[in-house]
Short mmCIF file of C-alpha atoms in Angstrom, two decimals:
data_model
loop_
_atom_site.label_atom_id
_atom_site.label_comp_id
_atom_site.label_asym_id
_atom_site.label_seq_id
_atom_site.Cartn_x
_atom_site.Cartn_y
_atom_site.Cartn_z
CA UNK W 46 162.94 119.61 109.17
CA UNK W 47 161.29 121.28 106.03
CA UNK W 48 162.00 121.19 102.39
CA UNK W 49 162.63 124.62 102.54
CA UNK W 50 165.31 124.15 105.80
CA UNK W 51 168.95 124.91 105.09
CA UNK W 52 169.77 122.02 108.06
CA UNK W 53 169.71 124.74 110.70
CA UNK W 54 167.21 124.61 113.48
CA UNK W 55 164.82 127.49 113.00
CA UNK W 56 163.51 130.10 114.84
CA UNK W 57 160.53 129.48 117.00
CA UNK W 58 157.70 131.04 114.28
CA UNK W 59 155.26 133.30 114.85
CA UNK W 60 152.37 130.33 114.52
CA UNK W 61 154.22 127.83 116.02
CA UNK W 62 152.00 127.42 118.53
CA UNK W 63 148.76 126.38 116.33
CA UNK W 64 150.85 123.50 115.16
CA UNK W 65 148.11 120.52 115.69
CA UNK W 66 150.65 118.02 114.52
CA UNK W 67 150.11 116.24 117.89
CA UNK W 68 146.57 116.35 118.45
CA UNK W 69 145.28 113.00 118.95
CA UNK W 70 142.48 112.12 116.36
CA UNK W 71 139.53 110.52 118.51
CA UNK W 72 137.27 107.65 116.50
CA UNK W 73 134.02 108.09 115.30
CA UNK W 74 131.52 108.29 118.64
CA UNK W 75 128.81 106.37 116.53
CA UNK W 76 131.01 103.60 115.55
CA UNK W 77 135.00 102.64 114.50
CA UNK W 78 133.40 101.88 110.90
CA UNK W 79 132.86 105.35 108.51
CA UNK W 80 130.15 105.27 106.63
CA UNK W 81 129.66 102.92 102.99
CA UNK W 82 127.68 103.30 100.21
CA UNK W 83 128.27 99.16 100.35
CA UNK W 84 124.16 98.03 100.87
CA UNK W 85 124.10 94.52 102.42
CA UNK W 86 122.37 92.10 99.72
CA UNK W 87 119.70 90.70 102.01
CA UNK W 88 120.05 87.35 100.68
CA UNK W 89 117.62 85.85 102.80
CA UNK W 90 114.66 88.24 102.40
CA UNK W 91 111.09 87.08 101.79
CA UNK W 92 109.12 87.64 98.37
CA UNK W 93 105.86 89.10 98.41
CA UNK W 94 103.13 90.92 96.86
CA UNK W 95 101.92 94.72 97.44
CA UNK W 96 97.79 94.38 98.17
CA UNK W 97 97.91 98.13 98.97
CA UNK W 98 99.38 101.38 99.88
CA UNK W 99 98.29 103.97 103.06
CA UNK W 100 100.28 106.60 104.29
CA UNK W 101 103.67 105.42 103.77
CA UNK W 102 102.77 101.43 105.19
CA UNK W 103 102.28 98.95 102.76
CA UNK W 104 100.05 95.57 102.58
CA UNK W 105 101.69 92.80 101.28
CA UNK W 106 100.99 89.51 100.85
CA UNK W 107 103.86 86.98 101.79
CA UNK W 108 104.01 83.12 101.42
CA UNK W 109 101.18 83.16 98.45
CA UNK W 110 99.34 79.96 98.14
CA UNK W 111 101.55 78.14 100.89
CA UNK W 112 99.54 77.16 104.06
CA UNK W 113 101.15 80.19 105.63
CA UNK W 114 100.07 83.14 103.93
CA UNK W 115 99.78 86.01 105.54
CA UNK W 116 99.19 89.65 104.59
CA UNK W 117 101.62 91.76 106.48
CA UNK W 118 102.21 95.07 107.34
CA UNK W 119 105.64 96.53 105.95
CA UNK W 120 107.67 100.21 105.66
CA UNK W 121 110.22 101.50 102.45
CA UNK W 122 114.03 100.53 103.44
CA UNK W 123 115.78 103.98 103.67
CA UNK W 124 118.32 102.49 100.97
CA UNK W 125 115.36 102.61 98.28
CA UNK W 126 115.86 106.18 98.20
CA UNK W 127 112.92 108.15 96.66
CA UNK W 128 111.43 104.92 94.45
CA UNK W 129 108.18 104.78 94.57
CA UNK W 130 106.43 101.82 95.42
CA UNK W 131 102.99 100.40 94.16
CA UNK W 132 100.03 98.55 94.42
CA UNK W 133 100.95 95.16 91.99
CA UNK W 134 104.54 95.70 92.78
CA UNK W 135 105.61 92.49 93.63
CA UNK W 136 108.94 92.96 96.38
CA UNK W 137 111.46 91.32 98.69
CA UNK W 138 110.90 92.12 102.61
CA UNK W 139 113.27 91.22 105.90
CA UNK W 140 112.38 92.29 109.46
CA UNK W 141 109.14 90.33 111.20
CA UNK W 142 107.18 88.73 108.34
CA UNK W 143 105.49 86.28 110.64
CA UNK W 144 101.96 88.46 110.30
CA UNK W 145 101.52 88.80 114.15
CA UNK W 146 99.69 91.41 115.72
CA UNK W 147 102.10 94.51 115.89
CA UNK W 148 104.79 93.50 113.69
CA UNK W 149 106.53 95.43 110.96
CA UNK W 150 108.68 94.31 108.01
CA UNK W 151 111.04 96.37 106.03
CA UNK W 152 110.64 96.36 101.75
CA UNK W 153 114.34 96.48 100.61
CA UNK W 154 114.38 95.50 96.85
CA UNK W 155 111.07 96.06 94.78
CA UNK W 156 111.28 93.49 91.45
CA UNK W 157 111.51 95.01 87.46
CA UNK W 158 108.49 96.16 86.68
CA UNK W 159 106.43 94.38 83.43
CA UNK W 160 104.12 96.64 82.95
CA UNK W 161 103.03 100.34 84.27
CA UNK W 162 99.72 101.67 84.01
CA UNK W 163 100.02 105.69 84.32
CA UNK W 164 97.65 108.81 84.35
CA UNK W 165 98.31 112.64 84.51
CA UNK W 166 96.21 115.30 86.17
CA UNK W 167 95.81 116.83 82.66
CA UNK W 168 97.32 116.13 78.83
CA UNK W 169 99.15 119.42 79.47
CA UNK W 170 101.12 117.87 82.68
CA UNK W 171 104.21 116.60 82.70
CA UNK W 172 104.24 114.88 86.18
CA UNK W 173 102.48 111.76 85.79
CA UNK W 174 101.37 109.51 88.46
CA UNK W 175 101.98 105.70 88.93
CA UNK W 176 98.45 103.92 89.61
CA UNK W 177 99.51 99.71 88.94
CA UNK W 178 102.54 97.74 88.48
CA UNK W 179 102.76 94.49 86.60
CA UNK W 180 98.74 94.03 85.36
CA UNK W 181 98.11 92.63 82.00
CA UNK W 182 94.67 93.29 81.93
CA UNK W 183 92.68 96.78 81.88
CA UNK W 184 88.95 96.55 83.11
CA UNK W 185 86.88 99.80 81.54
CA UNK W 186 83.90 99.64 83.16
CA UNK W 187 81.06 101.90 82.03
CA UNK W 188 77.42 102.36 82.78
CA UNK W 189 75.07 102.35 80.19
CA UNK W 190 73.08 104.96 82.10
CA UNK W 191 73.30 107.35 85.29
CA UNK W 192 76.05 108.65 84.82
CA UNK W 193 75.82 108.12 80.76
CA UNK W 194 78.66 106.88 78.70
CA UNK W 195 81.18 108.71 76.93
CA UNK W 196 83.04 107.40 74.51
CA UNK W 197 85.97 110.26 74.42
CA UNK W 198 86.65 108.66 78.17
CA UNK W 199 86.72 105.46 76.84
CA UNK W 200 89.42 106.20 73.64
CA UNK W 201 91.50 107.94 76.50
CA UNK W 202 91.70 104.33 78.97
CA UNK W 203 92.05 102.61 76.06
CA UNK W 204 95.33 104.79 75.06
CA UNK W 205 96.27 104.18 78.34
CA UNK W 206 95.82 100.36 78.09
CA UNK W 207 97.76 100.61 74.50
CA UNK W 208 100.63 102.71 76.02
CA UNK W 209 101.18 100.29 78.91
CA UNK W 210 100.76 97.08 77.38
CA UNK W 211 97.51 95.96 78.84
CA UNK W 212 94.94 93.94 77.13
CA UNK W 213 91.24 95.80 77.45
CA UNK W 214 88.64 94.51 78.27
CA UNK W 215 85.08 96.67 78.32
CA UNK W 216 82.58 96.19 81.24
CA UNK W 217 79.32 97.78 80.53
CA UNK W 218 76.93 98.09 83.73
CA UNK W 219 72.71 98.41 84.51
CA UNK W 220 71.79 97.53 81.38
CA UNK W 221 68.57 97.24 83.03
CA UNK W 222 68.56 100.85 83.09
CA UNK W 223 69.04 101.58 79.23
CA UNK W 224 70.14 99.49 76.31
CA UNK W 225 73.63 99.89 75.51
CA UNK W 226 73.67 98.71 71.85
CA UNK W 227 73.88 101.93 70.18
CA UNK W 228 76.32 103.09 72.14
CA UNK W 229 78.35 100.15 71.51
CA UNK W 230 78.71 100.52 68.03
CA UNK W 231 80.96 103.09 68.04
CA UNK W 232 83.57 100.86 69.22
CA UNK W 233 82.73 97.72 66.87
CA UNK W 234 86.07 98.58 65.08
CA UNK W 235 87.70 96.91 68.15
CA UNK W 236 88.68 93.63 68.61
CA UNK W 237 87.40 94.39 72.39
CA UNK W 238 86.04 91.57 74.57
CA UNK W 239 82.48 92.91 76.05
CA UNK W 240 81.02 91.31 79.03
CA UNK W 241 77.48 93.22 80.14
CA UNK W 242 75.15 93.01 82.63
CA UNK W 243 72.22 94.48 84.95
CA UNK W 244 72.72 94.99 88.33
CA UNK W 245 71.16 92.17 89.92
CA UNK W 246 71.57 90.01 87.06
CA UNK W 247 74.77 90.25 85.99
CA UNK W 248 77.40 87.15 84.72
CA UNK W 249 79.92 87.25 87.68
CA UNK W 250 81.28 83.43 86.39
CA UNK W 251 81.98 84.97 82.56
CA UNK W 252 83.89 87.44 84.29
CA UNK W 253 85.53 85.40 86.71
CA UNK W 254 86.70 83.20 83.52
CA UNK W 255 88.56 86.62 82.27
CA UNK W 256 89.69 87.35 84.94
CA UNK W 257 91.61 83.79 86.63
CA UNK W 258 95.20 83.74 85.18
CA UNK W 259 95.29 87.46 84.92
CA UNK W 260 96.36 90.63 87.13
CA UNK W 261 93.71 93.06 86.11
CA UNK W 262 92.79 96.86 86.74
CA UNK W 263 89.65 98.51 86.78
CA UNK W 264 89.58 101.85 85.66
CA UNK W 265 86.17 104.03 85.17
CA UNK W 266 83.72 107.08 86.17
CA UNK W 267 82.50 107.59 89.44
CA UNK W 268 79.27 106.10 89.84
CA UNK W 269 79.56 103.39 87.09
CA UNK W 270 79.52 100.49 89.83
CA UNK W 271 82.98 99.67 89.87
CA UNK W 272 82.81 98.89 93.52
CA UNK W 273 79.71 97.03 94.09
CA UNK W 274 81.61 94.96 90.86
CA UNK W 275 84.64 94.70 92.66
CA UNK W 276 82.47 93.52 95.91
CA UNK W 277 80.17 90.74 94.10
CA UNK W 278 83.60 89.21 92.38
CA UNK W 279 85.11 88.90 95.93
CA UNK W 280 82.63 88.70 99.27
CA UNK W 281 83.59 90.64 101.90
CA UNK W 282 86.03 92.68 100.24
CA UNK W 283 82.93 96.13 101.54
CA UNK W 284 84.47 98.41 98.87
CA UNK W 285 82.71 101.70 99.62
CA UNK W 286 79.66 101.97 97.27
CA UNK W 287 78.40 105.99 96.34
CA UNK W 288 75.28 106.78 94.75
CA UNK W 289 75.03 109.05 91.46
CA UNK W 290 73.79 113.27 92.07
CA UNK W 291 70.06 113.09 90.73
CA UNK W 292 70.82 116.63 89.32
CA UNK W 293 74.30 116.79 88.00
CA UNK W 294 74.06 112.92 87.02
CA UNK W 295 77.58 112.82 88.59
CA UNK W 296 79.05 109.70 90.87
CA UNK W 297 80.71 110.50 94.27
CA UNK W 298 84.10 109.51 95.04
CA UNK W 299 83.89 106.84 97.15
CA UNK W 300 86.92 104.65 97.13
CA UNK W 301 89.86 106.42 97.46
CA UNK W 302 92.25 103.78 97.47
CA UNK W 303 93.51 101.44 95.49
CA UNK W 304 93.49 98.04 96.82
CA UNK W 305 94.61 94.61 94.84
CA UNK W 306 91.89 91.86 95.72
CA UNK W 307 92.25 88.07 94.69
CA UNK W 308 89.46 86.82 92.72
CA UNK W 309 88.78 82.71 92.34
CA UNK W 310 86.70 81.21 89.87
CA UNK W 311 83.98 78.08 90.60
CA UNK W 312 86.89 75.78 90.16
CA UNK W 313 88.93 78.09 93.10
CA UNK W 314 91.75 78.89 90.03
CA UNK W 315 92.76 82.47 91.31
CA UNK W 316 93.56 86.03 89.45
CA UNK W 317 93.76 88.93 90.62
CA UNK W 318 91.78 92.50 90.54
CA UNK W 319 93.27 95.69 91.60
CA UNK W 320 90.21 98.29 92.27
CA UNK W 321 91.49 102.02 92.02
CA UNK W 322 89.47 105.35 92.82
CA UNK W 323 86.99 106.48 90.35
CA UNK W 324 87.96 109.39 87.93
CA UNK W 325 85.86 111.91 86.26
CA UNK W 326 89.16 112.44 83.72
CA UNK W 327 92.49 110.51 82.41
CA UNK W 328 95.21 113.12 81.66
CA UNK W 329 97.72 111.26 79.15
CA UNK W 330 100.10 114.11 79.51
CA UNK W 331 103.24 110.83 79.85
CA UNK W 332 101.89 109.07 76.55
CA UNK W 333 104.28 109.36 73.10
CA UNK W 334 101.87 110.88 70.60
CA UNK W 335 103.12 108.74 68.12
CA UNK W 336 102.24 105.11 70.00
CA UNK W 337 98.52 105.99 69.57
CA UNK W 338 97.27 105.66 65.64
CA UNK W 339 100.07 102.18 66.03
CA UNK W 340 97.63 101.34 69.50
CA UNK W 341 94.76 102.21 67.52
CA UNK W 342 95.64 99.65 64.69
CA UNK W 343 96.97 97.03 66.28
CA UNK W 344 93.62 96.73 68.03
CA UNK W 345 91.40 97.17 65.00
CA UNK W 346 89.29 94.97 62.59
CA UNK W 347 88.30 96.01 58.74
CA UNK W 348 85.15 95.30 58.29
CA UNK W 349 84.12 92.18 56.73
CA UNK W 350 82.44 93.59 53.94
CA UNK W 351 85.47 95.15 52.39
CA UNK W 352 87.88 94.27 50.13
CA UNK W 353 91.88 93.80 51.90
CA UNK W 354 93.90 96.55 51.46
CA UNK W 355 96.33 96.98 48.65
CA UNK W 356 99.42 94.52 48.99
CA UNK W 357 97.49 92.46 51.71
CA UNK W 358 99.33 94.70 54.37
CA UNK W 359 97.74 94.38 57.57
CA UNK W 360 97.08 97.78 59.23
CA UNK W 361 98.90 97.27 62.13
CA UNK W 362 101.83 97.40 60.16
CA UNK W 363 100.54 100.29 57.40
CA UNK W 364 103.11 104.05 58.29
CA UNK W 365 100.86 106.56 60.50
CA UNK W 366 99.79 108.62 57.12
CA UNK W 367 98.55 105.20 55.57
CA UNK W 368 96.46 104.42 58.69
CA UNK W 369 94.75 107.83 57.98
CA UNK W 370 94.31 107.10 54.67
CA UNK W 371 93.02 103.55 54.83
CA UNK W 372 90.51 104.81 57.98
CA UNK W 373 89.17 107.35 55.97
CA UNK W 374 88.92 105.64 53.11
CA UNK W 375 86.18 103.21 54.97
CA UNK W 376 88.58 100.22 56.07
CA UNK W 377 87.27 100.15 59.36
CA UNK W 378 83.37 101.24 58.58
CA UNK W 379 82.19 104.79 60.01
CA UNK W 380 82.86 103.60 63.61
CA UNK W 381 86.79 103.61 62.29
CA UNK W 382 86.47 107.06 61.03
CA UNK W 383 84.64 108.39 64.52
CA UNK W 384 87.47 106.58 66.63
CA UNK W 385 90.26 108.15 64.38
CA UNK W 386 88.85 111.31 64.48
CA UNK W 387 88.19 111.24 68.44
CA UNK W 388 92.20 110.21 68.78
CA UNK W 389 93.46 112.51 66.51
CA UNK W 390 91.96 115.38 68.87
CA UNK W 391 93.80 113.77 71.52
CA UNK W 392 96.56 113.78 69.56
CA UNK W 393 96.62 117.25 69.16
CA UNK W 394 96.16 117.96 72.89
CA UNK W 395 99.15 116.52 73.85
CA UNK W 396 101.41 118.07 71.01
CA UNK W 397 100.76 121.32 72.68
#
């Protein structure tokens, strides 16, 4: 009977005979369960670190140190969604992690990220691209000839290292092939550690000594020697090596993936180096203007010669119009006023 029945049996309706009150609802063909957004917690899943990234398979490195380690191979769990994962990401895998010929694991979890380093195709580009997770150190390496330095390129990795939280660290290459002193100078503002060296005489162990303790990045030009660095620190690694154009004094891109390679010292105390593809440019297009004259003094050092500033306040913590002020002023020497100036265009490309 319905609510709107006065107790007497109706009249066969019109539509009666649609009525699908006893249709028999048949369960779900593909299971009794519907679907949940519930994701099982994978409580027993294996920690490991990503060593690289091809074509949506991932390297990783499971077991580190143990007399088991094993670099496997491993795909993206569909419940990750569209989160990107990276070389230095360090992630929790289930499925076959035994290392055996043919066998796949599965990343479901991928750890909180300390750091992120990050580039652009252009300052004018909003999308930016993920290149590292979770390094501490940034390795600019530059040639002091063929192709020659340019210090613009270096202010813009060394933004990068500020924004990210990386520590620099500048790597100047065949010095045998012109003296990089001058050049240097223009950065003696920095408190930067240096390390130089010729090609076949060049201090692998100092570098090494940076490097142990430490998840580091190398970042620089095509042609600069990057990989036949990245292939004397660790034997066998066969990083593809490219030659510089005699005409347009440009490197080839040779490696064109990034790879993260472990590096032990004469004592056999590890770090680790993650190699990425050489760039001819560094879009900051992601970086917050106003981090970079704070980067910029946090790293520098007044020169000796000169009296402290007014009130003993250290630069680092001087307002942005103060840093100007001091800087031009001579705080830093004229390499401070030529690395101010160089930022402050920078600046000004990405307020556009």
């Amino acid at each position: 009977m319905s609510w709107w029945s006065d107790g007497v049996d109706d009249e066969p309706e019109e539509f009666d005979e649609f009525d699908e009150a006893s249709i028999r609802i048949r369960p779900n063909p593909k299971g009794n369960r519907p679907r949940t957004k519930q994701r099982p917690e994978h409580a027993d899943a294996e920690h490991g670190r990503v060593l690289s990234v091809d074509r949506g398979r991932f390297g990783v490195l499971v077991r580190e140190n143990a007399a088991d380690e094993a670099v496997i191979t491993a795909s993206r769990a569909r419940e990750l969604g569209r989160l990107g994962i990276v070389t230095g990401d360090t992630v929790h895998l289930v499925g076959d992690t035994s290392g055996a010929e043919g066998s796949l694991a599965r990343i479901v979890r991928v750890d909180e990220r300390t750091t992120l380093l990050r580039r652009s195709a252009d300052d004018s580009d909003a999308v930016e691209r993920v290149i590292v997770a979770n390094a501490d150190q940034m390795l600019i390496v530059v040639a002091a000839a063929n192709p020659e330095p340019r210090a613009n390129l270096i202010d813009r990795y060394l933004i990068a290292a500020f924004d990210a939280g990386l520590a620099p660290i500048l790597c100047i290459t065949k010095t045998d092939v012109a003296d990089p002193t001058d050049f240097l100078e223009q950065f003696d503002c920095f408190d930067l550690e240096i390390i130089m060296g010729a090609k076949d005489d060049f201090p692998l162990e100092a570098l090494k000594a940076l490097l142990v303790g430490h998840t580091t990045v190398t970042v620089g030009h095509s042609g600069v020697g990057k990989s036949t660095l990245v292939n004397a620190l660790v034997p066998g690694t066969d990083r593809a090596v490219g030659r510089v154009n005699d005409v347009t004094g440009r490197g080839r891109h040779t490696s064109s993936s990034t790879v993260c390679l472990r590096v032990r010292d004469v004592n056999g105390d590890p770090g680790w180096i993650i190699d990425t593809p050489g760039v001819r440019s560094f879009g900051l297009g992601h970086v917050e203007p106003a981090n970079i004259l704070k980067s910029f003094a946090n790293y520098a050092i007044p020169a000796a010669t000169l009296p402290k500033a007014a009130g003993g306040i250290e630069l680092s913590q001087a307002h942005d119009w103060e840093i100007v002020d001091r800087v031009e002023a001579g705080e830093l020497g004229e390499s401070g006023k030529a690395r101010l100036e160089s930022l402050q265009k920078i600046i000004q490309t990405l307020e556009k």
